[in-house]
PDB file of C-alpha atoms in Angstrom:
ATOM      1  CA  MET A  20     102.250  92.998 135.801  1.00  0.00           C
ATOM      2  CA  ASN A  21     100.587  95.252 133.364  1.00  0.00           C
ATOM      3  CA  THR A  22     102.549  95.744 129.938  1.00  0.00           C
ATOM      4  CA  GLU A  23      99.648  97.765 128.339  1.00  0.00           C
ATOM      5  CA  ILE A  24     100.356 101.365 127.146  1.00  0.00           C
ATOM      6  CA  ASN A  25      98.446 104.183 125.379  1.00  0.00           C
ATOM      7  CA  PHE A  26     100.424 105.464 122.327  1.00  0.00           C
ATOM      8  CA  CYS A  27      98.772 108.594 120.613  1.00  0.00           C
ATOM      9  CA  GLY A  28      95.472 107.076 121.729  1.00  0.00           C
ATOM     10  CA  MET A  29      95.957 103.594 120.565  1.00  0.00           C
ATOM     11  CA  LYS A  30      95.600 101.072 123.302  1.00  0.00           C
ATOM     12  CA  MET A  31      98.512  98.430 122.878  1.00  0.00           C
ATOM     13  CA  LYS A  32      98.728  95.272 124.957  1.00  0.00           C
ATOM     14  CA  ASN A  33     102.413  95.781 124.994  1.00  0.00           C
ATOM     15  CA  PRO A  34     104.843  98.538 123.759  1.00  0.00           C
ATOM     16  CA  ILE A  35     106.360  96.329 121.069  1.00  0.00           C
ATOM     17  CA  THR A  36     105.557  97.015 117.330  1.00  0.00           C
ATOM     18  CA  VAL A  37     107.327  95.780 114.162  1.00  0.00           C
ATOM     19  CA  ALA A  38     109.048  98.390 112.064  1.00  0.00           C
ATOM     20  CA  SER A  39     107.898  99.470 108.563  1.00  0.00           C
ATOM     21  CA  GLY A  40     109.835  97.858 105.678  1.00  0.00           C
ATOM     22  CA  THR A  41     111.014  94.840 107.580  1.00  0.00           C
ATOM     23  CA  PHE A  42     107.835  92.865 108.229  1.00  0.00           C
ATOM     24  CA  GLY A  43     105.978  93.523 104.764  1.00  0.00           C
ATOM     25  CA  TYR A  44     102.173  93.505 105.559  1.00  0.00           C
ATOM     26  CA  GLY A  45     102.689  90.265 107.797  1.00  0.00           C
ATOM     27  CA  ARG A  46     101.658  87.455 105.520  1.00  0.00           C
ATOM     28  CA  GLU A  47     105.006  85.753 105.517  1.00  0.00           C
ATOM     29  CA  VAL A  48     105.890  86.283 109.301  1.00  0.00           C
ATOM     30  CA  ALA A  49     102.485  84.924 110.254  1.00  0.00           C
ATOM     31  CA  GLU A  50     103.630  81.422 109.459  1.00  0.00           C
ATOM     32  CA  TYR A  51     105.907  81.716 112.266  1.00  0.00           C
ATOM     33  CA  ILE A  52     104.568  83.838 115.006  1.00  0.00           C
ATOM     34  CA  ASP A  53     101.034  84.813 116.476  1.00  0.00           C
ATOM     35  CA  LEU A  54     100.463  88.299 115.254  1.00  0.00           C
ATOM     36  CA  ASN A  55      97.817  88.724 117.883  1.00  0.00           C
ATOM     37  CA  LYS A  56     100.579  89.076 120.400  1.00  0.00           C
ATOM     38  CA  LEU A  57     102.092  92.195 119.083  1.00  0.00           C
ATOM     39  CA  GLY A  58     101.441  95.559 120.318  1.00  0.00           C
ATOM     40  CA  GLY A  59     101.139  96.845 116.481  1.00  0.00           C
ATOM     41  CA  ILE A  60     102.312  96.437 113.028  1.00  0.00           C
ATOM     42  CA  CYS A  61     103.886  99.067 111.179  1.00  0.00           C
ATOM     43  CA  THR A  62     103.322  98.403 107.468  1.00  0.00           C
ATOM     44  CA  LYS A  63     105.743  98.427 104.552  1.00  0.00           C
ATOM     45  CA  GLY A  64     106.098 101.978 103.297  1.00  0.00           C
ATOM     46  CA  THR A  65     102.854 102.713 101.140  1.00  0.00           C
ATOM     47  CA  SER A  66     102.604 105.311  98.387  1.00  0.00           C
ATOM     48  CA  LEU A  67      99.464 106.867  96.296  1.00  0.00           C
ATOM     49  CA  LYS A  68     100.615 104.633  93.344  1.00  0.00           C
ATOM     50  CA  LEU A  69     102.749 101.554  92.680  1.00  0.00           C
ATOM     51  CA  LYS A  70     106.461 101.907  93.157  1.00  0.00           C
ATOM     52  CA  ASP A  71     109.083  99.747  91.453  1.00  0.00           C
ATOM     53  CA  GLY A  72     111.828 100.825  93.960  1.00  0.00           C
ATOM     54  CA  ASN A  73     115.540 100.947  92.991  1.00  0.00           C
ATOM     55  CA  LYS A  74     117.404  98.551  90.842  1.00  0.00           C
ATOM     56  CA  PRO A  75     119.366  95.788  92.369  1.00  0.00           C
ATOM     57  CA  PRO A  76     121.521  94.888  94.283  1.00  0.00           C
ATOM     58  CA  ARG A  77     119.632  96.924  96.830  1.00  0.00           C
ATOM     59  CA  VAL A  78     120.703  94.956 100.166  1.00  0.00           C
ATOM     60  CA  CYS A  79     123.987  94.051 101.617  1.00  0.00           C
ATOM     61  CA  GLU A  80     125.204  92.853 105.177  1.00  0.00           C
ATOM     62  CA  THR A  81     127.394  94.876 107.043  1.00  0.00           C
ATOM     63  CA  ALA A  82     129.358  94.604 110.687  1.00  0.00           C
ATOM     64  CA  SER A  83     126.380  94.227 113.082  1.00  0.00           C
ATOM     65  CA  GLY A  84     123.913  95.384 110.429  1.00  0.00           C
ATOM     66  CA  MET A  85     122.851  95.885 106.926  1.00  0.00           C
ATOM     67  CA  LEU A  86     122.510  98.290 104.168  1.00  0.00           C
ATOM     68  CA  ASN A  87     119.313  98.726 102.103  1.00  0.00           C
ATOM     69  CA  ALA A  88     118.405 100.690  99.248  1.00  0.00           C
ATOM     70  CA  ILE A  89     115.024  99.109  98.370  1.00  0.00           C
ATOM     71  CA  GLY A  90     113.656 102.608  97.348  1.00  0.00           C
ATOM     72  CA  LEU A  91     110.134 102.036  98.860  1.00  0.00           C
ATOM     73  CA  GLN A  92     108.977  99.411  96.368  1.00  0.00           C
ATOM     74  CA  ASN A  93     105.370  98.738  97.230  1.00  0.00           C
ATOM     75  CA  PRO A  94     102.007  98.002  95.267  1.00  0.00           C
ATOM     76  CA  GLY A  95     100.460 101.289  96.097  1.00  0.00           C
ATOM     77  CA  VAL A  96      97.375 102.264  98.490  1.00  0.00           C
ATOM     78  CA  GLU A  97      94.480 100.814  96.253  1.00  0.00           C
ATOM     79  CA  TYR A  98      96.209  97.265  96.220  1.00  0.00           C
ATOM     80  CA  PHE A  99      96.787  97.527 100.108  1.00  0.00           C
ATOM     81  CA  MET A 100      93.019  98.441 100.575  1.00  0.00           C
ATOM     82  CA  GLN A 101      91.878  95.578  98.701  1.00  0.00           C
ATOM     83  CA  TYR A 102      94.268  92.942  99.421  1.00  0.00           C
ATOM     84  CA  ASP A 103      96.425  93.601 102.519  1.00  0.00           C
ATOM     85  CA  LEU A 104      94.155  95.541 104.957  1.00  0.00           C
ATOM     86  CA  PRO A 105      91.227  92.849 105.027  1.00  0.00           C
ATOM     87  CA  TRP A 106      93.686  90.242 105.846  1.00  0.00           C
ATOM     88  CA  LEU A 107      95.678  92.450 108.545  1.00  0.00           C
ATOM     89  CA  ARG A 108      92.259  93.180 110.190  1.00  0.00           C
ATOM     90  CA  LYS A 109      91.811  89.661 111.000  1.00  0.00           C
ATOM     91  CA  PHE A 110      94.261  90.212 113.861  1.00  0.00           C
ATOM     92  CA  ASP A 111      93.796  91.778 117.359  1.00  0.00           C
ATOM     93  CA  THR A 112      96.663  94.262 116.892  1.00  0.00           C
ATOM     94  CA  ASN A 113      97.052  97.712 115.898  1.00  0.00           C
ATOM     95  CA  ILE A 114      97.689  98.510 112.355  1.00  0.00           C
ATOM     96  CA  ILE A 115      99.742 101.702 111.684  1.00  0.00           C
ATOM     97  CA  VAL A 116     100.142 102.431 107.832  1.00  0.00           C
ATOM     98  CA  ASN A 117     103.539 104.002 106.876  1.00  0.00           C
ATOM     99  CA  ALA A 118     102.852 106.594 104.166  1.00  0.00           C
ATOM    100  CA  CYS A 119     105.440 107.788 101.772  1.00  0.00           C
ATOM    101  CA  GLY A 120     105.241 110.467  98.938  1.00  0.00           C
ATOM    102  CA  SER A 121     107.273 112.336  96.562  1.00  0.00           C
ATOM    103  CA  SER A 122     105.545 115.600  97.013  1.00  0.00           C
ATOM    104  CA  ILE A 123     103.182 117.208  99.564  1.00  0.00           C
ATOM    105  CA  ASP A 124     100.391 116.829  97.163  1.00  0.00           C
ATOM    106  CA  GLU A 125     101.121 113.210  97.245  1.00  0.00           C
ATOM    107  CA  TYR A 126     101.144 113.056 101.014  1.00  0.00           C
ATOM    108  CA  VAL A 127      97.916 114.995 101.237  1.00  0.00           C
ATOM    109  CA  GLU A 128      96.008 112.783  98.504  1.00  0.00           C
ATOM    110  CA  LEU A 129      97.463 109.499 100.304  1.00  0.00           C
ATOM    111  CA  ALA A 130      96.372 110.758 103.725  1.00  0.00           C
ATOM    112  CA  LYS A 131      92.798 111.567 102.456  1.00  0.00           C
ATOM    113  CA  ILE A 132      92.361 107.921 101.483  1.00  0.00           C
ATOM    114  CA  LEU A 133      94.110 106.656 104.656  1.00  0.00           C
ATOM    115  CA  ASN A 134      91.642 108.829 106.750  1.00  0.00           C
ATOM    116  CA  THR A 135      88.888 106.663 105.571  1.00  0.00           C
ATOM    117  CA  LEU A 136      90.273 103.167 106.199  1.00  0.00           C
ATOM    118  CA  ASP A 137      89.809 100.619 109.131  1.00  0.00           C
ATOM    119  CA  ILE A 138      93.347 101.440 110.396  1.00  0.00           C
ATOM    120  CA  ASP A 139      94.618 102.791 113.807  1.00  0.00           C
ATOM    121  CA  ALA A 140      97.412 105.410 112.857  1.00  0.00           C
ATOM    122  CA  VAL A 141      99.483 106.776 110.105  1.00  0.00           C
ATOM    123  CA  GLU A 142     103.223 106.915 110.268  1.00  0.00           C
ATOM    124  CA  LEU A 143     104.229 109.640 107.915  1.00  0.00           C
ATOM    125  CA  ASN A 144     107.553 108.644 106.443  1.00  0.00           C
ATOM    126  CA  LEU A 145     109.740 112.007 106.091  1.00  0.00           C
ATOM    127  CA  SER A 146     112.972 110.152 106.505  1.00  0.00           C
ATOM    128  CA  CYS A 147     113.770 107.293 103.797  1.00  0.00           C
ATOM    129  CA  PRO A 148     117.366 108.059 102.584  1.00  0.00           C
ATOM    130  CA  ASN A 149     116.858 105.793  99.460  1.00  0.00           C
ATOM    131  CA  VAL A 150     114.565 108.037  97.244  1.00  0.00           C
ATOM    132  CA  LYS A 151     115.426 110.959  95.208  1.00  0.00           C
ATOM    133  CA  ALA A 152     112.102 112.999  95.844  1.00  0.00           C
ATOM    134  CA  GLY A 153     110.157 113.296  98.928  1.00  0.00           C
ATOM    135  CA  CYS A 154     110.669 111.722 102.211  1.00  0.00           C
ATOM    136  CA  MET A 155     114.210 112.808 103.644  1.00  0.00           C
ATOM    137  CA  ALA A 156     113.897 115.905 101.423  1.00  0.00           C
ATOM    138  CA  PHE A 157     111.356 117.132 103.592  1.00  0.00           C
ATOM    139  CA  GLY A 158     112.514 115.682 106.901  1.00  0.00           C
ATOM    140  CA  THR A 159     115.694 117.288 107.554  1.00  0.00           C
ATOM    141  CA  SER A 160     114.609 120.806 108.863  1.00  0.00           C
ATOM    142  CA  TYR A 161     112.254 122.157 111.278  1.00  0.00           C
ATOM    143  CA  GLU A 162     110.296 123.932 108.504  1.00  0.00           C
ATOM    144  CA  GLY A 163     110.266 121.125 106.039  1.00  0.00           C
ATOM    145  CA  VAL A 164     108.669 118.729 108.564  1.00  0.00           C
ATOM    146  CA  LYS A 165     106.242 121.428 109.945  1.00  0.00           C
ATOM    147  CA  GLU A 166     104.939 121.954 106.380  1.00  0.00           C
ATOM    148  CA  VAL A 167     104.166 118.463 105.179  1.00  0.00           C
ATOM    149  CA  THR A 168     102.833 117.748 108.767  1.00  0.00           C
ATOM    150  CA  THR A 169     100.608 120.712 108.922  1.00  0.00           C
ATOM    151  CA  GLN A 170      99.042 119.966 105.237  1.00  0.00           C
ATOM    152  CA  VAL A 171      98.618 116.184 106.174  1.00  0.00           C
ATOM    153  CA  LYS A 172      96.879 116.965 109.516  1.00  0.00           C
ATOM    154  CA  LYS A 173      94.445 119.140 107.580  1.00  0.00           C
ATOM    155  CA  VAL A 174      92.841 116.053 105.903  1.00  0.00           C
ATOM    156  CA  LEU A 175      93.909 113.148 108.446  1.00  0.00           C
ATOM    157  CA  THR A 176      91.157 114.247 110.827  1.00  0.00           C
ATOM    158  CA  SER A 177      90.382 110.747 112.319  1.00  0.00           C
ATOM    159  CA  LYS A 178      93.631 108.881 112.644  1.00  0.00           C
ATOM    160  CA  PRO A 179      96.578 109.760 115.037  1.00  0.00           C
ATOM    161  CA  LEU A 180      99.587 111.011 112.916  1.00  0.00           C
ATOM    162  CA  ILE A 181     103.187 109.677 113.887  1.00  0.00           C
ATOM    163  CA  VAL A 182     105.967 111.385 111.973  1.00  0.00           C
ATOM    164  CA  LYS A 183     108.963 109.403 111.321  1.00  0.00           C
ATOM    165  CA  LEU A 184     112.252 111.239 111.703  1.00  0.00           C
ATOM    166  CA  THR A 185     115.666 110.975 109.958  1.00  0.00           C
ATOM    167  CA  PRO A 186     118.936 110.722 112.021  1.00  0.00           C
ATOM    168  CA  ASN A 187     120.606 112.344 109.117  1.00  0.00           C
ATOM    169  CA  VAL A 188     120.649 115.775 110.486  1.00  0.00           C
ATOM    170  CA  THR A 189     122.793 117.857 112.800  1.00  0.00           C
ATOM    171  CA  ASP A 190     120.087 118.297 115.553  1.00  0.00           C
ATOM    172  CA  ILE A 191     117.137 115.943 115.382  1.00  0.00           C
ATOM    173  CA  THR A 192     115.193 117.832 118.120  1.00  0.00           C
ATOM    174  CA  GLN A 193     114.449 120.434 115.385  1.00  0.00           C
ATOM    175  CA  PRO A 194     112.459 118.282 112.984  1.00  0.00           C
ATOM    176  CA  ALA A 195     110.917 116.732 116.076  1.00  0.00           C
ATOM    177  CA  LYS A 196     109.706 120.152 117.150  1.00  0.00           C
ATOM    178  CA  GLY A 197     108.582 120.841 113.680  1.00  0.00           C
ATOM    179  CA  ALA A 198     106.294 117.647 114.010  1.00  0.00           C
ATOM    180  CA  GLU A 199     104.979 118.764 117.216  1.00  0.00           C
ATOM    181  CA  ASP A 200     104.452 122.366 116.468  1.00  0.00           C
ATOM    182  CA  ALA A 201     102.297 121.220 113.326  1.00  0.00           C
ATOM    183  CA  GLY A 202     100.101 118.897 115.626  1.00  0.00           C
ATOM    184  CA  ALA A 203     101.584 115.508 115.009  1.00  0.00           C
ATOM    185  CA  ASP A 204     100.419 113.117 117.745  1.00  0.00           C
ATOM    186  CA  GLY A 205     103.806 111.408 118.074  1.00  0.00           C
ATOM    187  CA  VAL A 206     107.079 110.886 116.495  1.00  0.00           C
ATOM    188  CA  SER A 207     108.968 107.751 115.554  1.00  0.00           C
ATOM    189  CA  LEU A 208     112.900 107.474 115.465  1.00  0.00           C
ATOM    190  CA  ILE A 209     115.314 106.727 114.094  1.00  0.00           C
ATOM    191  CA  ASN A 210     114.968 105.739 110.602  1.00  0.00           C
ATOM    192  CA  THR A 211     118.398 104.335 108.856  1.00  0.00           C
ATOM    193  CA  LEU A 212     121.713 106.190 108.689  1.00  0.00           C
ATOM    194  CA  LEU A 213     123.003 107.003 105.466  1.00  0.00           C
ATOM    195  CA  GLY A 214     125.973 104.633 104.566  1.00  0.00           C
ATOM    196  CA  MET A 215     128.003 102.992 101.894  1.00  0.00           C
ATOM    197  CA  LYS A 216     129.886  99.667 101.222  1.00  0.00           C
ATOM    198  CA  ILE A 217     132.594  99.264  98.540  1.00  0.00           C
ATOM    199  CA  ASP A 218     133.318  96.113  96.617  1.00  0.00           C
ATOM    200  CA  ILE A 219     137.286  96.359  96.791  1.00  0.00           C
ATOM    201  CA  ASP A 220     137.793  94.020  93.838  1.00  0.00           C
ATOM    202  CA  LYS A 221     135.459  95.846  91.593  1.00  0.00           C
ATOM    203  CA  LYS A 222     136.128  99.199  93.198  1.00  0.00           C
ATOM    204  CA  ARG A 223     132.663 100.167  93.044  1.00  0.00           C
ATOM    205  CA  PRO A 224     129.865 100.443  95.581  1.00  0.00           C
ATOM    206  CA  VAL A 225     128.095  97.044  96.330  1.00  0.00           C
ATOM    207  CA  LEU A 226     124.771  98.862  96.078  1.00  0.00           C
ATOM    208  CA  ALA A 227     123.328  99.840  92.687  1.00  0.00           C
ATOM    209  CA  ASN A 228     122.259 102.981  94.470  1.00  0.00           C
ATOM    210  CA  ASN A 229     125.744 103.609  95.687  1.00  0.00           C
ATOM    211  CA  THR A 230     124.389 104.426  99.185  1.00  0.00           C
ATOM    212  CA  GLY A 231     121.876 102.881 101.290  1.00  0.00           C
ATOM    213  CA  GLY A 232     120.345 103.133 104.731  1.00  0.00           C
ATOM    214  CA  LEU A 233     122.319 101.415 107.702  1.00  0.00           C
ATOM    215  CA  SER A 234     120.210  99.668 110.144  1.00  0.00           C
ATOM    216  CA  GLY A 235     120.618  96.796 112.757  1.00  0.00           C
ATOM    217  CA  PRO A 236     122.442  96.587 116.263  1.00  0.00           C
ATOM    218  CA  ALA A 237     125.302  98.843 115.140  1.00  0.00           C
ATOM    219  CA  ILE A 238     123.011 101.806 115.073  1.00  0.00           C
ATOM    220  CA  MET A 239     121.333 101.375 118.447  1.00  0.00           C
ATOM    221  CA  PRO A 240     123.521 103.549 120.725  1.00  0.00           C
ATOM    222  CA  VAL A 241     122.898 106.417 118.197  1.00  0.00           C
ATOM    223  CA  ALA A 242     119.082 105.754 118.307  1.00  0.00           C
ATOM    224  CA  VAL A 243     119.055 105.614 122.133  1.00  0.00           C
ATOM    225  CA  ARG A 244     120.888 108.869 122.280  1.00  0.00           C
ATOM    226  CA  MET A 245     118.523 110.656 119.775  1.00  0.00           C
ATOM    227  CA  VAL A 246     115.387 109.242 121.443  1.00  0.00           C
ATOM    228  CA  TYR A 247     116.533 110.624 124.856  1.00  0.00           C
ATOM    229  CA  GLN A 248     117.199 114.090 123.095  1.00  0.00           C
ATOM    230  CA  VAL A 249     113.983 114.151 121.544  1.00  0.00           C
ATOM    231  CA  ALA A 250     112.101 113.308 124.916  1.00  0.00           C
ATOM    232  CA  GLN A 251     113.749 116.204 126.370  1.00  0.00           C
ATOM    233  CA  ALA A 252     112.624 118.505 123.673  1.00  0.00           C
ATOM    234  CA  VAL A 253     109.004 117.610 123.084  1.00  0.00           C
ATOM    235  CA  ASN A 254     105.948 116.831 124.816  1.00  0.00           C
ATOM    236  CA  ILE A 255     104.330 114.170 122.480  1.00  0.00           C
ATOM    237  CA  PRO A 256     105.048 110.408 122.721  1.00  0.00           C
ATOM    238  CA  ILE A 257     107.985 108.551 120.987  1.00  0.00           C
ATOM    239  CA  LEU A 258     108.080 105.321 118.925  1.00  0.00           C
ATOM    240  CA  GLY A 259     111.754 104.363 119.386  1.00  0.00           C
ATOM    241  CA  LEU A 260     113.573 102.022 117.020  1.00  0.00           C
ATOM    242  CA  GLY A 261     116.980 101.424 115.903  1.00  0.00           C
ATOM    243  CA  GLY A 262     118.681  98.072 116.361  1.00  0.00           C
ATOM    244  CA  ILE A 263     116.472  96.498 118.980  1.00  0.00           C
ATOM    245  CA  THR A 264     116.743  92.587 119.430  1.00  0.00           C
ATOM    246  CA  THR A 265     116.045  91.833 122.891  1.00  0.00           C
ATOM    247  CA  GLY A 266     113.650  92.676 125.725  1.00  0.00           C
ATOM    248  CA  GLU A 267     116.641  94.523 127.329  1.00  0.00           C
ATOM    249  CA  ASP A 268     117.010  96.680 124.401  1.00  0.00           C
ATOM    250  CA  VAL A 269     113.285  97.690 124.591  1.00  0.00           C
ATOM    251  CA  ILE A 270     113.644  98.636 128.311  1.00  0.00           C
ATOM    252  CA  GLU A 271     116.795 100.912 127.107  1.00  0.00           C
ATOM    253  CA  PHE A 272     114.779 102.684 124.860  1.00  0.00           C
ATOM    254  CA  MET A 273     111.892 103.108 127.237  1.00  0.00           C
ATOM    255  CA  LEU A 274     114.194 104.461 130.015  1.00  0.00           C
ATOM    256  CA  ALA A 275     115.560 106.981 127.372  1.00  0.00           C
ATOM    257  CA  GLY A 276     112.039 108.210 126.834  1.00  0.00           C
ATOM    258  CA  ALA A 277     110.144 106.001 124.197  1.00  0.00           C
ATOM    259  CA  THR A 278     106.600 105.100 125.208  1.00  0.00           C
ATOM    260  CA  ALA A 279     106.644 102.280 122.438  1.00  0.00           C
ATOM    261  CA  VAL A 280     109.246 100.560 120.207  1.00  0.00           C
ATOM    262  CA  SER A 281     109.671  99.011 116.833  1.00  0.00           C
ATOM    263  CA  ILE A 282     111.725  96.020 115.977  1.00  0.00           C
ATOM    264  CA  GLY A 283     113.024  96.188 112.601  1.00  0.00           C
ATOM    265  CA  THR A 284     116.121  94.564 110.985  1.00  0.00           C
ATOM    266  CA  GLY A 285     115.872  91.861 113.853  1.00  0.00           C
ATOM    267  CA  ASN A 286     113.056  90.428 112.055  1.00  0.00           C
ATOM    268  CA  PHE A 287     115.304  89.150 109.353  1.00  0.00           C
ATOM    269  CA  ILE A 288     117.726  87.466 111.948  1.00  0.00           C
ATOM    270  CA  ALA A 289     114.863  85.684 113.574  1.00  0.00           C
ATOM    271  CA  PRO A 290     111.245  85.959 112.719  1.00  0.00           C
ATOM    272  CA  ASP A 291     110.070  85.300 116.344  1.00  0.00           C
ATOM    273  CA  ILE A 292     112.442  87.857 117.719  1.00  0.00           C
ATOM    274  CA  SER A 293     109.370  90.210 118.596  1.00  0.00           C
ATOM    275  CA  ILE A 294     107.804  87.622 120.608  1.00  0.00           C
ATOM    276  CA  LYS A 295     110.985  86.806 122.473  1.00  0.00           C
ATOM    277  CA  ALA A 296     111.525  90.566 123.091  1.00  0.00           C
ATOM    278  CA  ILE A 297     107.975  90.591 124.570  1.00  0.00           C
ATOM    279  CA  GLU A 298     108.967  87.844 127.000  1.00  0.00           C
ATOM    280  CA  GLY A 299     112.267  89.718 127.944  1.00  0.00           C
ATOM    281  CA  VAL A 300     110.395  92.751 128.946  1.00  0.00           C
ATOM    282  CA  GLU A 301     107.892  90.621 131.029  1.00  0.00           C
ATOM    283  CA  ASN A 302     111.067  89.021 132.727  1.00  0.00           C
ATOM    284  CA  TYR A 303     112.693  92.276 133.470  1.00  0.00           C
ATOM    285  CA  MET A 304     109.446  93.599 135.083  1.00  0.00           C
ATOM    286  CA  LYS A 305     109.354  90.476 137.274  1.00  0.00           C
ATOM    287  CA  LYS A 306     113.238  90.744 138.365  1.00  0.00           C
ATOM    288  CA  HIS A 307     112.705  94.571 139.241  1.00  0.00           C
ATOM    289  CA  ASN A 308     109.137  94.184 140.609  1.00  0.00           C
ATOM    290  CA  ILE A 309     107.695  96.648 138.040  1.00  0.00           C
ATOM    291  CA  GLU A 310     103.703  96.430 138.192  1.00  0.00           C
ATOM    292  CA  ASN A 311     103.187  98.967 135.245  1.00  0.00           C
ATOM    293  CA  ILE A 312     105.538  99.008 132.305  1.00  0.00           C
ATOM    294  CA  THR A 313     104.720 102.765 131.728  1.00  0.00           C
ATOM    295  CA  ASP A 314     106.380 103.440 135.159  1.00  0.00           C
ATOM    296  CA  ILE A 315     109.912 103.123 133.415  1.00  0.00           C
ATOM    297  CA  ILE A 316     109.353 105.597 130.699  1.00  0.00           C
ATOM    298  CA  GLY A 317     112.108 108.497 130.634  1.00  0.00           C
ATOM    299  CA  LYS A 318     113.332 107.346 134.088  1.00  0.00           C
ATOM    300  CA  VAL A 319     116.898 107.017 132.941  1.00  0.00           C
ATOM    301  CA  GLN A 320     119.127 108.667 135.684  1.00  0.00           C
ATOM    302  CA  MET A 321     121.648 110.712 134.042  1.00  0.00           C
ATOM    303  CA  ASN A 322     125.335 111.159 135.586  1.00  0.00           C
TER     304      ASN A 322
END
């Protein structure tokens, strides 16, 4: 069996990565799993300067998922360069930096720095729903995605660029086409769905931000549908995410058209969930006599 894939020029030992914002920079989870077994790590959203994020409460549970309004809290790219990246580079896995900004200029300045680092790819975050400026403000239209991606591609000359798409749109194929037309090497989808939970005793939203991003198993059917739609609309590879917790879930995304996947909220359920998903993929391949995992990409047979 061969579980290796090539995603945007990156060679991965398997198609499973861990999603931005759910794995930090890997330090905590490294106590529980061997990071060398992962196909890749998508780092926590990293900005040009330190971000404090939103005020608490910022997280709450929901049926089959959770809401978060962290607000992209992170120590900034300089800290990442000095502290996190050297540690991450101890491991034999791909490092994908999730890059976030409040303006096109910020995205470009950050991309200039990331272009010089020993990383494997950049995931351009145009889809976080929990910040007032940047991200989803650019990511909901063909024109917005194309504009930011075009400017970033001008300076990100030595790393593959993956554009992360929001599901909070009428037609997700349009932002995907904007990314492709601007020269993106791949797209990742979906980010969280905008949601709200109300404390019925206080008669107020549970989250201080009022709304937050819904993630977890509850959103997986939406994510699979959107991955399928985008796979029909663009010719660049897809990193699929949204509610994945098992190897069977991974296979479902790949049949829909994803070349690789990311496991996010599942990491909060069990820190070894990604390793078990890798084992689940291998078991599926054995059961169905599949020699190369790439043979199933996009092979769903529609009714």
